[in-house]
Short mmCIF file of C-alpha atoms in Angstrom, two decimals:
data_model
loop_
_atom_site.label_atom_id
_atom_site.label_comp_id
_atom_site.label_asym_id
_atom_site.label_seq_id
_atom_site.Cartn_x
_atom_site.Cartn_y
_atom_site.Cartn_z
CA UNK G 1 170.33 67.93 -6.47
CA UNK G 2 166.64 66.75 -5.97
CA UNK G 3 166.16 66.35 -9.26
CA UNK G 4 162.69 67.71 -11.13
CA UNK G 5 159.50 67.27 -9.64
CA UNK G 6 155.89 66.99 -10.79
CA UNK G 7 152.72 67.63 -8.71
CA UNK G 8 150.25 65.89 -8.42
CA UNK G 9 151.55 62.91 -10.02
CA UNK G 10 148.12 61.42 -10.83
CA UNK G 11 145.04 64.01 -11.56
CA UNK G 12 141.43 62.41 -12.52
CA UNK G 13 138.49 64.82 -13.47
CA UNK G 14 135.44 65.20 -15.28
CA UNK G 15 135.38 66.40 -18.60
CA UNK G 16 134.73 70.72 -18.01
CA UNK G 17 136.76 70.74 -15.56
CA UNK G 18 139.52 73.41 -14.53
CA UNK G 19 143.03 71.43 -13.42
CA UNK G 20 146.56 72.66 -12.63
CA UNK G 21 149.73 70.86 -12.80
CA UNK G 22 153.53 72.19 -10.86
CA UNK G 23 156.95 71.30 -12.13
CA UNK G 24 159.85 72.30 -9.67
CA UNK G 25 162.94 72.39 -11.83
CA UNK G 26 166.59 71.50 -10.97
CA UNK G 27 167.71 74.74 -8.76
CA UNK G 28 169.57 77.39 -10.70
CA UNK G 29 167.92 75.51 -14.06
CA UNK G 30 167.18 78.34 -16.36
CA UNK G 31 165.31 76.81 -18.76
CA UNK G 32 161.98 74.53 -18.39
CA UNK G 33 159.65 72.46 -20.63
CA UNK G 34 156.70 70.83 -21.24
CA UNK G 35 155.68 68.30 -23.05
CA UNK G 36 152.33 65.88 -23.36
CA UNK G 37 152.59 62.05 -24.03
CA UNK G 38 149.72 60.16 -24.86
CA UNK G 39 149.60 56.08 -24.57
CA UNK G 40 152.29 54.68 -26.94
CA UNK G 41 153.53 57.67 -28.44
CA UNK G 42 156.93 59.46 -27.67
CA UNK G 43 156.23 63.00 -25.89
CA UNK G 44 155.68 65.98 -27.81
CA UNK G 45 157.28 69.66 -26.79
CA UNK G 46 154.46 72.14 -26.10
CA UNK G 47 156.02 75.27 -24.56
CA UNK G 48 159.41 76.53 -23.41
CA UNK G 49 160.61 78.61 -20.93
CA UNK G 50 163.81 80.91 -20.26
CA UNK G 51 163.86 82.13 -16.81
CA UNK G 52 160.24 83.69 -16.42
CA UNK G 53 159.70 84.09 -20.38
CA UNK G 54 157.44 82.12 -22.11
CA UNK G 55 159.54 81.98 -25.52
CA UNK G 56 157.61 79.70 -27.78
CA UNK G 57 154.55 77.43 -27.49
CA UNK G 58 153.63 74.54 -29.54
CA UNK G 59 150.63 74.56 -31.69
CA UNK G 60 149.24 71.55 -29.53
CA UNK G 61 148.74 74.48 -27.06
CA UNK G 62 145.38 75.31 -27.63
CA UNK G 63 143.46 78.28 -26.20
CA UNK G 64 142.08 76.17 -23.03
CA UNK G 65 146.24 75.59 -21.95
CA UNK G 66 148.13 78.32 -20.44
CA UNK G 67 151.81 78.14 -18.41
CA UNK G 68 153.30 80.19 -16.31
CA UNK G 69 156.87 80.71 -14.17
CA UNK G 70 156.40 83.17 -12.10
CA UNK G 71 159.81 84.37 -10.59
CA UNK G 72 161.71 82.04 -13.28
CA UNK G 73 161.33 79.03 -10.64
CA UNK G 74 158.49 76.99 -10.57
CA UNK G 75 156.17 76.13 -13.55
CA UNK G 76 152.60 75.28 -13.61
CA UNK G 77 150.46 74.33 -16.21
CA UNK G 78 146.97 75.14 -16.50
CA UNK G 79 143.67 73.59 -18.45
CA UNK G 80 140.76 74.59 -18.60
CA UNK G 81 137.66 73.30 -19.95
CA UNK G 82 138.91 69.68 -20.11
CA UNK G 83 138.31 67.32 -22.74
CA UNK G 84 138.93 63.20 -22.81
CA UNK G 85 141.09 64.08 -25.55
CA UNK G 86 143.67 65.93 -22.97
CA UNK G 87 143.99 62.43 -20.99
CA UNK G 88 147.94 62.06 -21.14
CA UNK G 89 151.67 62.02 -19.27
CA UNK G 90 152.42 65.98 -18.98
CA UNK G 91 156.36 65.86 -18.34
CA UNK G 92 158.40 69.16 -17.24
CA UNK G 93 162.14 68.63 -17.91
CA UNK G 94 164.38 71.30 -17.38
CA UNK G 95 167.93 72.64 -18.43
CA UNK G 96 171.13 74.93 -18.13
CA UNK G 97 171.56 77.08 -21.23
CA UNK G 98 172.33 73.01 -22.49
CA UNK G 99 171.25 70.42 -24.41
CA UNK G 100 170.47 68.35 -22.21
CA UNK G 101 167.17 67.73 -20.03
CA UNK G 102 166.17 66.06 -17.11
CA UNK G 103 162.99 65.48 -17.10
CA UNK G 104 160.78 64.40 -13.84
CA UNK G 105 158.57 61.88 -13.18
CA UNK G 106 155.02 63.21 -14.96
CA UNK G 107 151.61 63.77 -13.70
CA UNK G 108 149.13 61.45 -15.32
CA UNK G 109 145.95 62.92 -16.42
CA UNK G 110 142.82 60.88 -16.65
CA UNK G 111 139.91 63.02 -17.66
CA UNK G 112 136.22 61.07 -17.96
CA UNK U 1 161.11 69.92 -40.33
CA UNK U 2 162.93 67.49 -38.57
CA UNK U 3 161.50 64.05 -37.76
CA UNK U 4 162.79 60.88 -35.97
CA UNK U 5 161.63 57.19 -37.13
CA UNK U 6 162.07 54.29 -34.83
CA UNK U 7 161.84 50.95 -36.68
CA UNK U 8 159.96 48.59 -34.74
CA UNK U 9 157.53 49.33 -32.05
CA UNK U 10 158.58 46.46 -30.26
CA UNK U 11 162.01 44.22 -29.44
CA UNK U 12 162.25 41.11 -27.79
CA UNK U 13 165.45 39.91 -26.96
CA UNK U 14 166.60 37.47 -24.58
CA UNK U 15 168.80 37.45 -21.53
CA UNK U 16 172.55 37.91 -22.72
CA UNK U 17 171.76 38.29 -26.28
CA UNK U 18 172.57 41.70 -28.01
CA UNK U 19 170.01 44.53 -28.53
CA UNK U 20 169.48 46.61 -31.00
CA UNK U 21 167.30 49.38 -31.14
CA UNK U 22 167.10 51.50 -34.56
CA UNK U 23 166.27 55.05 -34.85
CA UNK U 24 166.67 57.21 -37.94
CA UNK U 25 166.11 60.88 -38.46
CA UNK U 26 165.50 63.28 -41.08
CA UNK U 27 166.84 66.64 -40.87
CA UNK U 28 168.59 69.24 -43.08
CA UNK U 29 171.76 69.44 -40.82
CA UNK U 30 172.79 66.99 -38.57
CA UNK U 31 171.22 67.73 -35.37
CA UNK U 32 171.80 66.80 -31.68
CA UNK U 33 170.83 62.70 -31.13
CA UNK U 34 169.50 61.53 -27.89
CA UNK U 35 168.63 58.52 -26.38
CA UNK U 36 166.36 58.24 -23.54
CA UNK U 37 164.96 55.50 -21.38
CA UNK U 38 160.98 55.74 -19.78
CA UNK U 39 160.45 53.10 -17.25
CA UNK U 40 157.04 52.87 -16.50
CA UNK U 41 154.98 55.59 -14.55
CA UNK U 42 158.27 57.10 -14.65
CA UNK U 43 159.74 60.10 -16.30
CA UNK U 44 162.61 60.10 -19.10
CA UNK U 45 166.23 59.50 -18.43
CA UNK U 46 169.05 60.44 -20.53
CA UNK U 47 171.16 57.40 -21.89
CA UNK U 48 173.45 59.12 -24.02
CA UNK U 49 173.76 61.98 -26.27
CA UNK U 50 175.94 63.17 -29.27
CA UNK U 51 176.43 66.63 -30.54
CA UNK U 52 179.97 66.46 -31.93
CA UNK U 53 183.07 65.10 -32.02
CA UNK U 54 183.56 61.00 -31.83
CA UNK U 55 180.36 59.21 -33.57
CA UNK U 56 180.58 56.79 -31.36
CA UNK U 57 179.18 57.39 -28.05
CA UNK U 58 178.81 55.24 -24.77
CA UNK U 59 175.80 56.19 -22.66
CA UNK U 60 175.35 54.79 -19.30
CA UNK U 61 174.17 50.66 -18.33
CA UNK U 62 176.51 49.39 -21.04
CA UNK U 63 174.83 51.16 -23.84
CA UNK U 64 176.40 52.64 -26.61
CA UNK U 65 175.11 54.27 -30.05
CA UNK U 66 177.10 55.39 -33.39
CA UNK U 67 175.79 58.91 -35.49
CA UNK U 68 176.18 57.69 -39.66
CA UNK U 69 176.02 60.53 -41.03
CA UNK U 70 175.58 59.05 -44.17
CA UNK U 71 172.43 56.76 -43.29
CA UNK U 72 171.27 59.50 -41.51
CA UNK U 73 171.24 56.86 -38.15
CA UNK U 74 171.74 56.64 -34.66
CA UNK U 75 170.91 53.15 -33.60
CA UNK U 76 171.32 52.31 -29.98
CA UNK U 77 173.15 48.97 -29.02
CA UNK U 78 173.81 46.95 -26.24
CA UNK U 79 176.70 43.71 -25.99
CA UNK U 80 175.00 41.90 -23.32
CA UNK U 81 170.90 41.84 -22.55
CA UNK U 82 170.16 42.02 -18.94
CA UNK U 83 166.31 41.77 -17.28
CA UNK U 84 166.28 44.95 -15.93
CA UNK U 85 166.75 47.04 -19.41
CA UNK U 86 163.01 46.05 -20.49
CA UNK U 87 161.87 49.53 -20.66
CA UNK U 88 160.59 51.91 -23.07
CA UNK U 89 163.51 53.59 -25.25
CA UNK U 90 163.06 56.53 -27.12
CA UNK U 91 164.96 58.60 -29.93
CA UNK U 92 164.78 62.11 -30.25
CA UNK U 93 166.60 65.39 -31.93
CA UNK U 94 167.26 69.00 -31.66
CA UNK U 95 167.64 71.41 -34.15
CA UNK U 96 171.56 72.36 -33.40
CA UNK U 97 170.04 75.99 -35.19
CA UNK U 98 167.67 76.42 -32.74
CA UNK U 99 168.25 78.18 -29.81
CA UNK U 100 165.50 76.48 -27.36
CA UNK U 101 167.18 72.84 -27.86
CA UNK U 102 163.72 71.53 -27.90
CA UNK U 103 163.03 67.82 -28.49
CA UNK U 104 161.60 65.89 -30.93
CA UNK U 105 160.71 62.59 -30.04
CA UNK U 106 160.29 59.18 -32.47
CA UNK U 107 157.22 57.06 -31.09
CA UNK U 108 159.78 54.59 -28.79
CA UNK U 109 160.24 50.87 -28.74
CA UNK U 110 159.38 48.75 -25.85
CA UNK U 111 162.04 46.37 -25.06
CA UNK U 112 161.52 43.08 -23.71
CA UNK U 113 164.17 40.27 -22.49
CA UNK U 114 163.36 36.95 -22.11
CA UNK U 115 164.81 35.00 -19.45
#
């Protein structure tokens, strides 16, 4: 058990830029997450998925965000169009039909 | 909808001395409690968790919390302050109704211990 991972684990762009984060969850984890946490706040859920479904999606997730899991393995998260107002932690936790997550270590993104 | 409160955005304790971190939450039914830990430019990691059964729970590192039901609470507590638990401590719940088991998160208090 490797745990969950996050790449990159630091991302700095410009403002209008495109970027893309990956989460690999715990193997056999059916379920992944996302959430965003900005600088002294706890983080907030913005989409969930089961196996390759995308089954709900925060309002936070505005049109410029999109996730996928193709396959029901490996998640990324896509911007576009970024904004200073995106800078923040992006954690990926994932489960087993539980509830309980592990989350992984976040990528950090610093947009200027 | 369900929200989480954490009472004081920062704790100072020092070594050896007991912590106490408060969290309460407002909800309809009583939903799953967790407590996690955030070190920094780290992810989350569970401490303990209670869903049913004994209020009471012990969580890992010595830590242990109590669900009152009643003062809809979940405070996290600790015997015995050591240097290495300053860290960032968060509450959160989940909506035992709702089939994701999504989390809601309070805003977190940043320990610190004093030597």
């Amino acid at each position: 058990d490797t745990g969950v991972s996050q790449n990159p684990r630091h991302k700095i762009t410009k403002r209008g830029q495109n970027v893309t984060f990956r989460c690999d969850p715990i193997s056999e984890h059916n379920r992944l997450y996302w959430y965003r946490q900005t600088l002294g706040q706890g983080p907030e859920f913005l989409t969930y998925f089961q196996n390759e479904a995308q089954l709900e999606k925060s309002r936070l997730l505005s049109d410029r965000f999109s996730a996928e899991r193709p396959k029901g393995s490996f998640s990324t998260l896509e911007i576009q169009r970024t904004e200073q107002g995106d800078s923040a932690m992006y954690l990926c936790a994932s489960s087993f039909d539980t509830d309980t997550q592990y989350f992984g270590p976040g990528t950090r993104l610093t947009v200027l | 909808a369900q929200s989480v409160t954490q009472l004081g955005s920062h704790v100072s304790v020092s070594e050896g001395a007991l912590v106490l971190l408060r969290c309460n939450y407002s909800s309809s039914v009583p939903p799953y409690l967790f407590w996690y830990v955030q070190y920094p430019n780290q992810g989350l990691q569970l401490l303990l968790k209670y869903t049913t059964g004994a209020t009471l729970v012990k969580g890992i590192n010595g830590f242990e919390a109590e669900f009152k039901k009643s003062e809809t609470s979940f405070h996290l507590t600790k015997p015995s302050a050591h240097m290495s638990d300053a860290a960032e401590y968060f509450c959160a719940v989940s909506d035992r109704r709702d089939s994701s088991y999504k989390l809601i998160f309070g805003s977190g208090t940043r320990l610190l211990v004093r030597p």
